Amino acid sequence: MAHVVFVDSGPASLAAFEVAKDLGHHVTFVEPLDISTLRLTATSRDRVAAALEHVDRTFTVDRLAEDLDGRMRLIHEELPVDAVITTSELAVLPTARAAESIGVKTTPEHRLARVVEKDLCRDLLVRAGIRSPRHATVTDAGEARTAAREIGFPLVVKPSRGTAKEGAAIIRAQDGLDAYFDGRNASRAARDATLDTLMGTRLVMETYLEGVLYSAEIVAGGGDIRVMMITRRERATHNELFEVAAVMPSGLPQERTADVEDYMRAVFGELRLTVGVYHVEFIMTADGPTLVEINPRMMGGMSPFVFRHVTGVDPFRVLVAEHLGERPELPGPPFDRAGIVVAFGSVEGGVLPADVERRVEALVDEYRPLRHSLNVRGGDHVPRLTGNYSVLGYFCLGARTTEEARSLGRALISDMSDALGQRLATYD
């Protein structure tokens, strides 16, 4: 029996606790009180409590960055720890540092810091001659204007340490760049204060990449990296920064899949990422796969449930095994099933109709989702979609093929728009 410690969690990743317990491990959960994915996503305490039924001990820390090391040493002294895991992007660096402090296998914090800070990651890849978009680091409007002249429009601007698309924008002309900086202070004031501090003030400006967005789930394997799944990510027609759906498998032909695997080996080798399961987003450009960002945590949202449907493998078992230094068996193509995660986000925001519960239940009966997280009430005000934290909920659907899954997702969004009385973000 190993002792597995989880630090924070995404809502769907709470299921990892039960998996670790079923594998026969002693499970500890550490919940930060200042900044937490569970808190930012307003995950219900009932849902958290249900997950904690599979946890042997639970601890809290007032301040994630400052207090986790000390708490982890106390936990380790009481019962030696074999693996320290987080599925929360916000907790990646403190978790790695805490694991290092007790001598547990991890990718070192200083390497992960070069990944979560997008400008540092870009700099390393460019110096190594690995394909990466042209970019610049800026902190104010003056520097941004200079960088825009060098990079050219259209371009993308985003925080160097970003999360959930917060503070990101596609800029197509100078007036758009001016408007971005004019509204930046208001955007920061509306953001959670602790999250804003974490994100900092550095921005990355980079070339807008033409092509389809994909993600790859990568098992680091001590440096022997393996691709667990490639997913096609459908972007909103009204704003390409927002992802509306994730489709597994991706539908990429074999030769393009091989290009992705070669590219990921080059990227991970240069960045020296050796422990963990990583969620990597990239654009398939005319020149080949080109990095968008590396997230040092496994796939988020409800993707783990679709992955399990498509492959028959529980991704949380892979996650735990990887952190324990084992070599988990991975599924391989071809797959005889497909699936899609559909995210519902309102383009303008508004008020839900009085009978919305009945309407949604009718769609649940019609589409029979593998799982869903849409919980709405008549008369509720729903926010305008500004990023992952303003998504109203998700549906996971099974299908026979990638194209069938894509078509099913578009039909669901159309029907759900009618049910919610909202113009929901959709994809082509």
Tab-separated table of C-alpha atoms in Angstrom:
chain	number	residue	atom	x	y	z
A	1	MET	CA	0.000	0.000	0.000
A	2	ALA	CA	1.347	3.405	-0.990
A	3	HIS	CA	0.524	6.756	0.598
A	4	VAL	CA	-0.862	9.104	-2.075
A	5	VAL	CA	-1.415	12.788	-1.284
A	6	PHE	CA	-3.656	14.942	-3.489
A	7	VAL	CA	-3.371	18.738	-3.338
A	8	ASP	CA	-6.499	20.634	-4.454
A	9	SER	CA	-8.474	19.247	-7.409
A	10	GLY	CA	-10.592	20.123	-10.379
A	11	PRO	CA	-14.283	19.215	-9.929
A	12	ALA	CA	-14.236	16.180	-12.243
A	13	SER	CA	-10.880	15.028	-10.853
A	14	LEU	CA	-12.389	14.422	-7.426
A	15	ALA	CA	-13.018	10.955	-8.843
A	16	ALA	CA	-9.263	10.303	-8.540
A	17	PHE	CA	-9.653	9.869	-4.774
A	18	GLU	CA	-11.890	6.830	-5.201
A	19	VAL	CA	-9.593	5.358	-7.844
A	20	ALA	CA	-6.536	5.653	-5.579
A	21	LYS	CA	-8.476	4.096	-2.720
A	22	ASP	CA	-9.702	1.232	-4.916
A	23	LEU	CA	-6.076	0.555	-5.851
A	24	GLY	CA	-5.468	-0.121	-2.153
A	25	HIS	CA	-3.597	3.089	-1.301
A	26	HIS	CA	-3.800	5.324	1.758
A	27	VAL	CA	-5.254	8.619	0.483
A	28	THR	CA	-4.722	12.093	1.929
A	29	PHE	CA	-6.253	15.310	0.603
A	30	VAL	CA	-4.888	18.811	1.249
A	31	GLU	CA	-7.281	21.659	0.470
A	32	PRO	CA	-5.997	25.253	0.199
A	33	LEU	CA	-8.289	27.939	1.584
A	34	ASP	CA	-6.890	30.937	-0.304
A	35	ILE	CA	-6.728	29.830	-3.951
A	36	SER	CA	-8.297	26.621	-5.177
A	37	THR	CA	-9.797	25.329	-8.399
A	38	LEU	CA	-12.634	23.832	-6.385
A	39	ARG	CA	-13.447	27.221	-4.905
A	40	LEU	CA	-13.043	29.210	-8.130
A	41	THR	CA	-15.403	26.807	-9.908
A	42	ALA	CA	-17.853	27.001	-6.975
A	43	THR	CA	-17.883	23.213	-6.637
A	44	SER	CA	-20.599	22.317	-4.146
A	45	ARG	CA	-19.452	21.228	-0.715
A	46	ASP	CA	-21.814	18.252	-0.961
A	47	ARG	CA	-19.890	17.065	-4.029
A	48	VAL	CA	-16.579	17.554	-2.257
A	49	ALA	CA	-17.878	15.744	0.830
A	50	ALA	CA	-18.966	12.779	-1.294
A	51	ALA	CA	-15.450	12.523	-2.785
A	52	LEU	CA	-13.891	12.748	0.673
A	53	GLU	CA	-15.683	9.533	1.637
A	54	HIS	CA	-12.777	7.830	-0.173
A	55	VAL	CA	-10.072	9.813	1.650
A	56	ASP	CA	-8.375	8.608	4.823
A	57	ARG	CA	-7.287	12.033	6.078
A	58	THR	CA	-8.005	15.624	5.083
A	59	PHE	CA	-6.003	18.741	5.884
A	60	THR	CA	-6.361	22.403	5.002
A	61	VAL	CA	-3.731	25.082	4.496
A	62	ASP	CA	-4.554	28.765	4.831
A	63	ARG	CA	-2.102	29.853	2.111
A	64	LEU	CA	-1.189	27.388	-0.606
A	65	ALA	CA	2.160	28.884	-1.603
A	66	GLU	CA	3.398	29.623	1.911
A	67	ASP	CA	1.991	26.784	4.020
A	68	LEU	CA	2.000	23.632	1.886
A	69	ASP	CA	5.671	22.708	2.440
A	70	GLY	CA	5.324	22.674	6.217
A	71	ARG	CA	2.059	20.760	6.136
A	72	MET	CA	3.540	18.179	3.735
A	73	ARG	CA	6.542	17.574	6.001
A	74	LEU	CA	4.201	16.927	8.946
A	75	ILE	CA	2.105	14.519	6.858
A	76	HIS	CA	5.274	12.741	5.697
A	77	GLU	CA	6.616	12.405	9.261
A	78	GLU	CA	3.352	10.815	10.386
A	79	LEU	CA	3.117	8.390	7.428
A	80	PRO	CA	5.802	8.403	4.695
A	81	VAL	CA	4.443	9.761	1.426
A	82	ASP	CA	4.987	7.916	-1.875
A	83	ALA	CA	3.289	10.288	-4.343
A	84	VAL	CA	2.164	13.923	-4.312
A	85	ILE	CA	-0.361	14.766	-7.034
A	86	THR	CA	-2.404	17.756	-8.114
A	87	THR	CA	-4.957	18.065	-10.901
A	88	SER	CA	-5.279	21.814	-10.229
A	89	GLU	CA	-3.347	24.159	-12.486
A	90	LEU	CA	-3.220	26.694	-9.653
A	91	ALA	CA	-1.442	24.246	-7.338
A	92	VAL	CA	1.199	22.896	-9.740
A	93	LEU	CA	4.249	24.813	-8.488
A	94	PRO	CA	3.550	24.607	-4.729
A	95	THR	CA	2.826	20.872	-5.091
A	96	ALA	CA	6.112	20.211	-6.904
A	97	ARG	CA	8.012	22.211	-4.293
A	98	ALA	CA	6.339	20.307	-1.460
A	99	ALA	CA	7.136	16.970	-3.108
A	100	GLU	CA	10.783	18.004	-3.483
A	101	SER	CA	10.913	19.035	0.176
A	102	ILE	CA	10.172	15.469	1.305
A	103	GLY	CA	12.137	13.709	-1.444
A	104	VAL	CA	9.175	12.371	-3.443
A	105	LYS	CA	9.473	11.795	-7.197
A	106	THR	CA	8.430	14.891	-9.186
A	107	THR	CA	9.457	17.118	-12.048
A	108	PRO	CA	11.390	19.823	-10.151
A	109	GLU	CA	9.598	23.083	-9.458
A	110	HIS	CA	12.154	25.195	-11.370
A	111	ARG	CA	11.475	23.202	-14.543
A	112	LEU	CA	7.709	23.471	-14.152
A	113	ALA	CA	8.074	27.220	-13.566
A	114	ARG	CA	9.572	27.515	-17.046
A	115	VAL	CA	6.476	25.782	-18.407
A	116	VAL	CA	3.690	27.669	-16.636
A	117	GLU	CA	5.309	30.998	-17.541
A	118	LYS	CA	4.533	30.986	-21.254
A	119	ASP	CA	7.197	33.506	-22.266
A	120	LEU	CA	9.963	31.494	-20.573
A	121	CYS	CA	8.715	28.324	-22.269
A	122	ARG	CA	8.677	30.065	-25.673
A	123	ASP	CA	12.199	31.418	-25.136
A	124	LEU	CA	13.591	27.941	-24.432
A	125	LEU	CA	11.948	26.394	-27.482
A	126	VAL	CA	13.131	29.160	-29.802
A	127	ARG	CA	16.720	28.848	-28.559
A	128	ALA	CA	16.543	25.092	-29.172
A	129	GLY	CA	15.228	25.562	-32.705
A	130	ILE	CA	11.873	23.920	-31.889
A	131	ARG	CA	8.860	25.296	-33.746
A	132	SER	CA	7.119	27.988	-31.696
A	133	PRO	CA	5.158	31.132	-32.640
A	134	ARG	CA	7.009	34.435	-32.837
A	135	HIS	CA	6.498	36.204	-29.535
A	136	ALA	CA	7.422	39.074	-27.219
A	137	THR	CA	6.995	39.774	-23.495
A	138	VAL	CA	5.355	43.090	-22.557
A	139	THR	CA	4.016	44.793	-19.455
A	140	ASP	CA	2.318	47.945	-20.756
A	141	ALA	CA	0.667	49.524	-23.803
A	142	GLY	CA	3.855	51.193	-25.029
A	143	GLU	CA	5.817	47.941	-25.114
A	144	ALA	CA	2.820	46.250	-26.726
A	145	ARG	CA	2.689	48.760	-29.572
A	146	THR	CA	6.379	48.182	-30.282
A	147	ALA	CA	5.947	44.404	-30.177
A	148	ALA	CA	2.902	44.543	-32.463
A	149	ARG	CA	4.935	46.319	-35.152
A	150	GLU	CA	7.480	43.483	-35.042
A	151	ILE	CA	5.025	40.569	-34.813
A	152	GLY	CA	2.265	41.919	-37.028
A	153	PHE	CA	-1.509	41.501	-36.852
A	154	PRO	CA	-3.446	39.363	-36.150
A	155	LEU	CA	-1.839	38.359	-32.874
A	156	VAL	CA	-2.762	36.855	-29.524
A	157	VAL	CA	-2.137	38.520	-26.174
A	158	LYS	CA	-2.412	36.676	-22.866
A	159	PRO	CA	-0.925	36.630	-19.372
A	160	SER	CA	2.382	34.799	-19.185
A	161	ARG	CA	0.961	32.862	-16.223
A	162	GLY	CA	-2.629	32.424	-17.294
A	163	THR	CA	-5.488	30.092	-16.487
A	164	ALA	CA	-8.916	29.347	-17.980
A	165	LYS	CA	-8.446	31.929	-20.787
A	166	GLU	CA	-8.527	34.769	-18.233
A	167	GLY	CA	-7.097	37.974	-19.722
A	168	ALA	CA	-6.519	36.501	-23.207
A	169	ALA	CA	-7.601	38.134	-26.482
A	170	ILE	CA	-7.165	37.882	-30.238
A	171	ILE	CA	-6.091	41.266	-31.586
A	172	ARG	CA	-6.611	42.005	-35.280
A	173	ALA	CA	-5.643	45.693	-35.506
A	174	GLN	CA	-4.075	48.514	-33.506
A	175	ASP	CA	-7.413	49.861	-32.250
A	176	GLY	CA	-8.136	46.429	-30.764
A	177	LEU	CA	-4.794	46.452	-28.957
A	178	ASP	CA	-5.511	49.935	-27.567
A	179	ALA	CA	-8.944	48.785	-26.391
A	180	TYR	CA	-7.407	45.750	-24.681
A	181	PHE	CA	-5.104	47.904	-22.567
A	182	ASP	CA	-7.814	50.513	-21.946
A	183	GLY	CA	-9.991	47.801	-20.374
A	184	ARG	CA	-7.199	45.878	-18.672
A	185	ASN	CA	-7.480	47.550	-15.263
A	186	ALA	CA	-11.238	47.001	-15.151
A	187	SER	CA	-10.764	43.331	-16.082
A	188	ARG	CA	-8.192	42.860	-13.348
A	189	ALA	CA	-10.392	44.585	-10.766
A	190	ALA	CA	-13.243	42.177	-11.571
A	191	ARG	CA	-10.996	39.120	-11.208
A	192	ASP	CA	-10.478	37.179	-7.990
A	193	ALA	CA	-7.715	39.086	-6.164
A	194	THR	CA	-5.606	36.053	-5.300
A	195	LEU	CA	-5.891	34.743	-8.849
A	196	ASP	CA	-4.897	38.138	-10.229
A	197	THR	CA	-1.795	38.189	-8.034
A	198	LEU	CA	-0.870	34.700	-9.193
A	199	MET	CA	-1.206	35.704	-12.847
A	200	GLY	CA	1.041	38.738	-12.409
A	201	THR	CA	1.555	41.588	-14.873
A	202	ARG	CA	3.691	40.076	-17.653
A	203	LEU	CA	1.930	39.475	-20.946
A	204	VAL	CA	2.914	37.382	-23.948
A	205	MET	CA	2.142	38.651	-27.422
A	206	GLU	CA	2.517	36.084	-30.175
A	207	THR	CA	1.672	35.339	-33.779
A	208	TYR	CA	-1.891	34.189	-34.396
A	209	LEU	CA	-1.632	30.626	-35.708
A	210	GLU	CA	-3.884	29.371	-38.498
A	211	GLY	CA	-5.113	25.807	-38.095
A	212	VAL	CA	-7.182	23.410	-35.985
A	213	LEU	CA	-6.648	23.331	-32.220
A	214	TYR	CA	-5.786	19.985	-30.630
A	215	SER	CA	-4.580	18.729	-27.280
A	216	ALA	CA	-2.348	15.808	-26.385
A	217	GLU	CA	-2.354	13.999	-23.062
A	218	ILE	CA	1.277	13.127	-22.344
A	219	VAL	CA	2.622	10.650	-19.778
A	220	ALA	CA	6.155	11.824	-18.942
A	221	GLY	CA	7.401	8.380	-17.863
A	222	GLY	CA	10.758	9.486	-16.479
A	223	GLY	CA	11.623	11.085	-19.808
A	224	ASP	CA	10.256	8.258	-21.973
A	225	ILE	CA	7.196	10.238	-23.019
A	226	ARG	CA	4.074	8.554	-24.380
A	227	VAL	CA	0.970	10.083	-25.961
A	228	MET	CA	-2.138	8.873	-24.154
A	229	MET	CA	-4.732	10.597	-26.388
A	230	ILE	CA	-4.994	13.344	-28.991
A	231	THR	CA	-8.207	15.376	-28.811
A	232	ARG	CA	-9.728	17.763	-31.322
A	233	ARG	CA	-10.819	20.987	-29.615
A	234	GLU	CA	-13.698	22.911	-31.154
A	235	ARG	CA	-13.456	26.695	-30.833
A	236	ALA	CA	-16.376	29.118	-30.617
A	237	THR	CA	-17.338	30.838	-33.846
A	238	HIS	CA	-17.900	34.155	-32.077
A	239	ASN	CA	-14.495	34.092	-30.323
A	240	GLU	CA	-11.838	31.502	-31.141
A	241	LEU	CA	-10.280	31.790	-27.696
A	242	PHE	CA	-13.199	29.933	-26.136
A	243	GLU	CA	-13.347	26.161	-26.459
A	244	VAL	CA	-16.839	24.781	-26.915
A	245	ALA	CA	-16.170	21.058	-27.271
A	246	ALA	CA	-13.488	18.376	-27.015
A	247	VAL	CA	-13.703	15.357	-29.323
A	248	MET	CA	-11.928	12.010	-28.801
A	249	PRO	CA	-10.248	10.614	-30.773
A	250	SER	CA	-9.015	13.556	-32.805
A	251	GLY	CA	-9.540	12.111	-36.283
A	252	LEU	CA	-5.965	12.984	-37.273
A	253	PRO	CA	-4.487	10.607	-39.869
A	254	GLN	CA	-1.645	8.344	-38.741
A	255	GLU	CA	1.125	10.363	-40.379
A	256	ARG	CA	-0.007	13.544	-38.587
A	257	THR	CA	-0.236	11.634	-35.303
A	258	ALA	CA	3.382	10.556	-35.789
A	259	ASP	CA	4.334	14.218	-36.356
A	260	VAL	CA	2.666	15.116	-33.046
A	261	GLU	CA	4.535	12.378	-31.174
A	262	ASP	CA	7.894	13.493	-32.608
A	263	TYR	CA	7.167	17.129	-31.768
A	264	MET	CA	6.139	16.307	-28.191
A	265	ARG	CA	9.331	14.297	-27.648
A	266	ALA	CA	11.383	17.277	-28.792
A	267	VAL	CA	9.469	19.724	-26.563
A	268	PHE	CA	9.505	17.524	-23.459
A	269	GLY	CA	13.156	16.637	-23.977
A	270	GLU	CA	14.175	20.288	-24.156
A	271	LEU	CA	12.064	21.273	-21.129
A	272	ARG	CA	13.149	18.159	-19.191
A	273	LEU	CA	9.679	17.199	-18.020
A	274	THR	CA	10.063	13.776	-16.443
A	275	VAL	CA	7.185	13.075	-14.014
A	276	GLY	CA	3.460	13.560	-14.385
A	277	VAL	CA	0.585	13.540	-16.860
A	278	TYR	CA	0.474	16.735	-18.951
A	279	HIS	CA	-2.264	18.411	-20.982
A	280	VAL	CA	-0.615	20.058	-24.010
A	281	GLU	CA	-2.485	22.250	-26.487
A	282	PHE	CA	-1.185	22.835	-30.009
A	283	ILE	CA	-2.288	24.129	-33.399
A	284	MET	CA	-1.821	21.883	-36.417
A	285	THR	CA	-0.407	24.478	-38.808
A	286	ALA	CA	0.719	24.024	-42.393
A	287	ASP	CA	4.258	23.593	-41.016
A	288	GLY	CA	3.225	20.973	-38.447
A	289	PRO	CA	2.164	20.945	-34.774
A	290	THR	CA	3.007	24.194	-32.967
A	291	LEU	CA	2.734	24.656	-29.214
A	292	VAL	CA	0.004	26.796	-27.683
A	293	GLU	CA	0.624	25.886	-24.043
A	294	ILE	CA	1.669	23.124	-21.681
A	295	ASN	CA	-0.457	22.502	-18.600
A	296	PRO	CA	1.413	20.402	-15.979
A	297	ARG	CA	-1.733	18.574	-14.967
A	298	MET	CA	-3.948	16.002	-16.626
A	299	MET	CA	-6.945	16.747	-18.849
A	300	GLY	CA	-9.567	18.876	-17.153
A	301	GLY	CA	-13.313	19.418	-17.254
A	302	MET	CA	-15.242	16.242	-17.953
A	303	SER	CA	-12.748	14.897	-20.486
A	304	PRO	CA	-11.653	12.022	-18.195
A	305	PHE	CA	-15.136	10.488	-18.460
A	306	VAL	CA	-15.125	10.591	-22.269
A	307	PHE	CA	-11.586	9.190	-22.316
A	308	ARG	CA	-12.754	6.234	-20.234
A	309	HIS	CA	-15.735	5.702	-22.565
A	310	VAL	CA	-13.557	5.727	-25.698
A	311	THR	CA	-10.642	3.650	-24.389
A	312	GLY	CA	-11.986	1.551	-21.542
A	313	VAL	CA	-9.073	2.832	-19.418
A	314	ASP	CA	-9.519	5.029	-16.343
A	315	PRO	CA	-7.130	7.999	-16.747
A	316	PHE	CA	-6.896	8.458	-12.982
A	317	ARG	CA	-5.345	4.994	-12.689
A	318	VAL	CA	-2.723	6.130	-15.193
A	319	LEU	CA	-2.169	9.322	-13.173
A	320	VAL	CA	-1.608	7.513	-9.880
A	321	ALA	CA	0.616	4.845	-11.446
A	322	GLU	CA	2.774	7.474	-13.181
A	323	HIS	CA	3.423	9.330	-9.916
A	324	LEU	CA	4.305	6.081	-8.172
A	325	GLY	CA	6.998	5.418	-10.790
A	326	GLU	CA	5.128	2.577	-12.450
A	327	ARG	CA	4.684	2.152	-16.210
A	328	PRO	CA	0.913	2.087	-16.744
A	329	GLU	CA	-0.518	0.344	-19.787
A	330	LEU	CA	-1.933	2.911	-22.205
A	331	PRO	CA	-4.702	2.502	-24.778
A	332	GLY	CA	-3.729	2.719	-28.408
A	333	PRO	CA	-5.535	3.485	-31.644
A	334	PRO	CA	-7.543	2.532	-33.521
A	335	PHE	CA	-10.502	3.092	-31.190
A	336	ASP	CA	-13.903	1.615	-31.962
A	337	ARG	CA	-15.785	4.399	-30.184
A	338	ALA	CA	-15.733	8.186	-29.976
A	339	GLY	CA	-17.058	10.829	-27.626
A	340	ILE	CA	-17.438	14.539	-27.088
A	341	VAL	CA	-17.544	16.934	-24.139
A	342	VAL	CA	-19.804	19.900	-24.911
A	343	ALA	CA	-19.486	23.107	-22.861
A	344	PHE	CA	-22.451	25.461	-22.614
A	345	GLY	CA	-21.586	29.154	-22.489
A	346	SER	CA	-23.918	32.098	-23.086
A	347	VAL	CA	-22.678	34.598	-25.679
A	348	GLU	CA	-24.504	37.597	-24.183
A	349	GLY	CA	-25.684	36.375	-20.775
A	350	GLY	CA	-29.252	36.763	-19.539
A	351	VAL	CA	-32.071	35.236	-17.496
A	352	LEU	CA	-33.205	31.621	-17.794
A	353	PRO	CA	-36.863	30.798	-18.551
A	354	ALA	CA	-39.106	29.743	-15.687
A	355	ASP	CA	-39.480	26.140	-16.910
A	356	VAL	CA	-35.815	25.610	-17.767
A	357	GLU	CA	-35.478	22.564	-15.503
A	358	ARG	CA	-38.167	20.695	-17.464
A	359	ARG	CA	-36.585	21.677	-20.776
A	360	VAL	CA	-33.124	20.481	-19.739
A	361	GLU	CA	-34.521	17.216	-18.375
A	362	ALA	CA	-36.191	16.593	-21.729
A	363	LEU	CA	-32.803	16.952	-23.449
A	364	VAL	CA	-31.200	14.622	-20.912
A	365	ASP	CA	-33.833	12.027	-21.823
A	366	GLU	CA	-33.269	12.626	-25.550
A	367	TYR	CA	-29.451	12.683	-25.674
A	368	ARG	CA	-28.774	10.309	-22.745
A	369	PRO	CA	-25.382	11.812	-21.839
A	370	LEU	CA	-22.684	9.619	-20.367
A	371	ARG	CA	-22.510	12.274	-17.670
A	372	HIS	CA	-23.495	15.911	-17.320
A	373	SER	CA	-22.962	18.807	-14.936
A	374	LEU	CA	-25.630	21.273	-16.073
A	375	ASN	CA	-27.594	22.378	-13.014
A	376	VAL	CA	-29.747	25.432	-13.739
A	377	ARG	CA	-32.912	26.947	-12.265
A	378	GLY	CA	-35.659	29.072	-13.742
A	379	GLY	CA	-35.104	32.801	-13.288
A	380	ASP	CA	-31.361	32.463	-12.663
A	381	HIS	CA	-29.140	35.052	-14.291
A	382	VAL	CA	-26.348	33.476	-16.329
A	383	PRO	CA	-23.084	35.296	-17.073
A	384	ARG	CA	-21.620	36.067	-20.463
A	385	LEU	CA	-18.968	33.555	-21.495
A	386	THR	CA	-15.544	35.010	-20.660
A	387	GLY	CA	-13.560	31.831	-20.035
A	388	ASN	CA	-13.772	28.378	-18.481
A	389	TYR	CA	-15.015	29.716	-15.139
A	390	SER	CA	-18.200	31.129	-16.745
A	391	VAL	CA	-19.278	27.873	-18.439
A	392	LEU	CA	-22.771	26.875	-17.304
A	393	GLY	CA	-22.165	23.139	-17.442
A	394	TYR	CA	-21.156	20.200	-19.616
A	395	PHE	CA	-22.639	17.197	-21.414
A	396	CYS	CA	-20.545	14.111	-22.288
A	397	LEU	CA	-21.889	12.167	-25.262
A	398	GLY	CA	-20.831	8.880	-26.821
A	399	ALA	CA	-20.666	8.277	-30.579
A	400	ARG	CA	-19.357	5.772	-33.112
A	401	THR	CA	-16.913	8.078	-34.920
A	402	THR	CA	-15.195	11.438	-34.497
A	403	GLU	CA	-17.351	13.079	-37.169
A	404	GLU	CA	-20.537	11.676	-35.662
A	405	ALA	CA	-19.487	13.094	-32.283
A	406	ARG	CA	-18.848	16.534	-33.813
A	407	SER	CA	-22.247	16.517	-35.528
A	408	LEU	CA	-23.994	15.364	-32.361
A	409	GLY	CA	-22.355	18.176	-30.386
A	410	ARG	CA	-23.572	20.857	-32.782
A	411	ALA	CA	-27.127	19.491	-32.655
A	412	LEU	CA	-27.060	19.451	-28.850
A	413	ILE	CA	-25.892	23.064	-28.662
A	414	SER	CA	-28.718	24.143	-30.955
A	415	ASP	CA	-31.314	22.312	-28.867
A	416	MET	CA	-29.828	23.552	-25.593
A	417	SER	CA	-29.872	27.148	-26.864
A	418	ASP	CA	-33.640	26.816	-27.294
A	419	ALA	CA	-34.022	25.180	-23.891
A	420	LEU	CA	-32.049	27.840	-22.024
A	421	GLY	CA	-33.398	30.754	-24.053
A	422	GLN	CA	-29.789	31.819	-24.671
A	423	ARG	CA	-27.536	32.137	-27.695
A	424	LEU	CA	-24.920	29.565	-26.743
A	425	ALA	CA	-21.410	29.522	-28.123
A	426	THR	CA	-21.145	27.006	-30.966
A	427	TYR	CA	-18.570	25.782	-33.487
A	428	ASP	CA	-18.367	25.198	-37.235
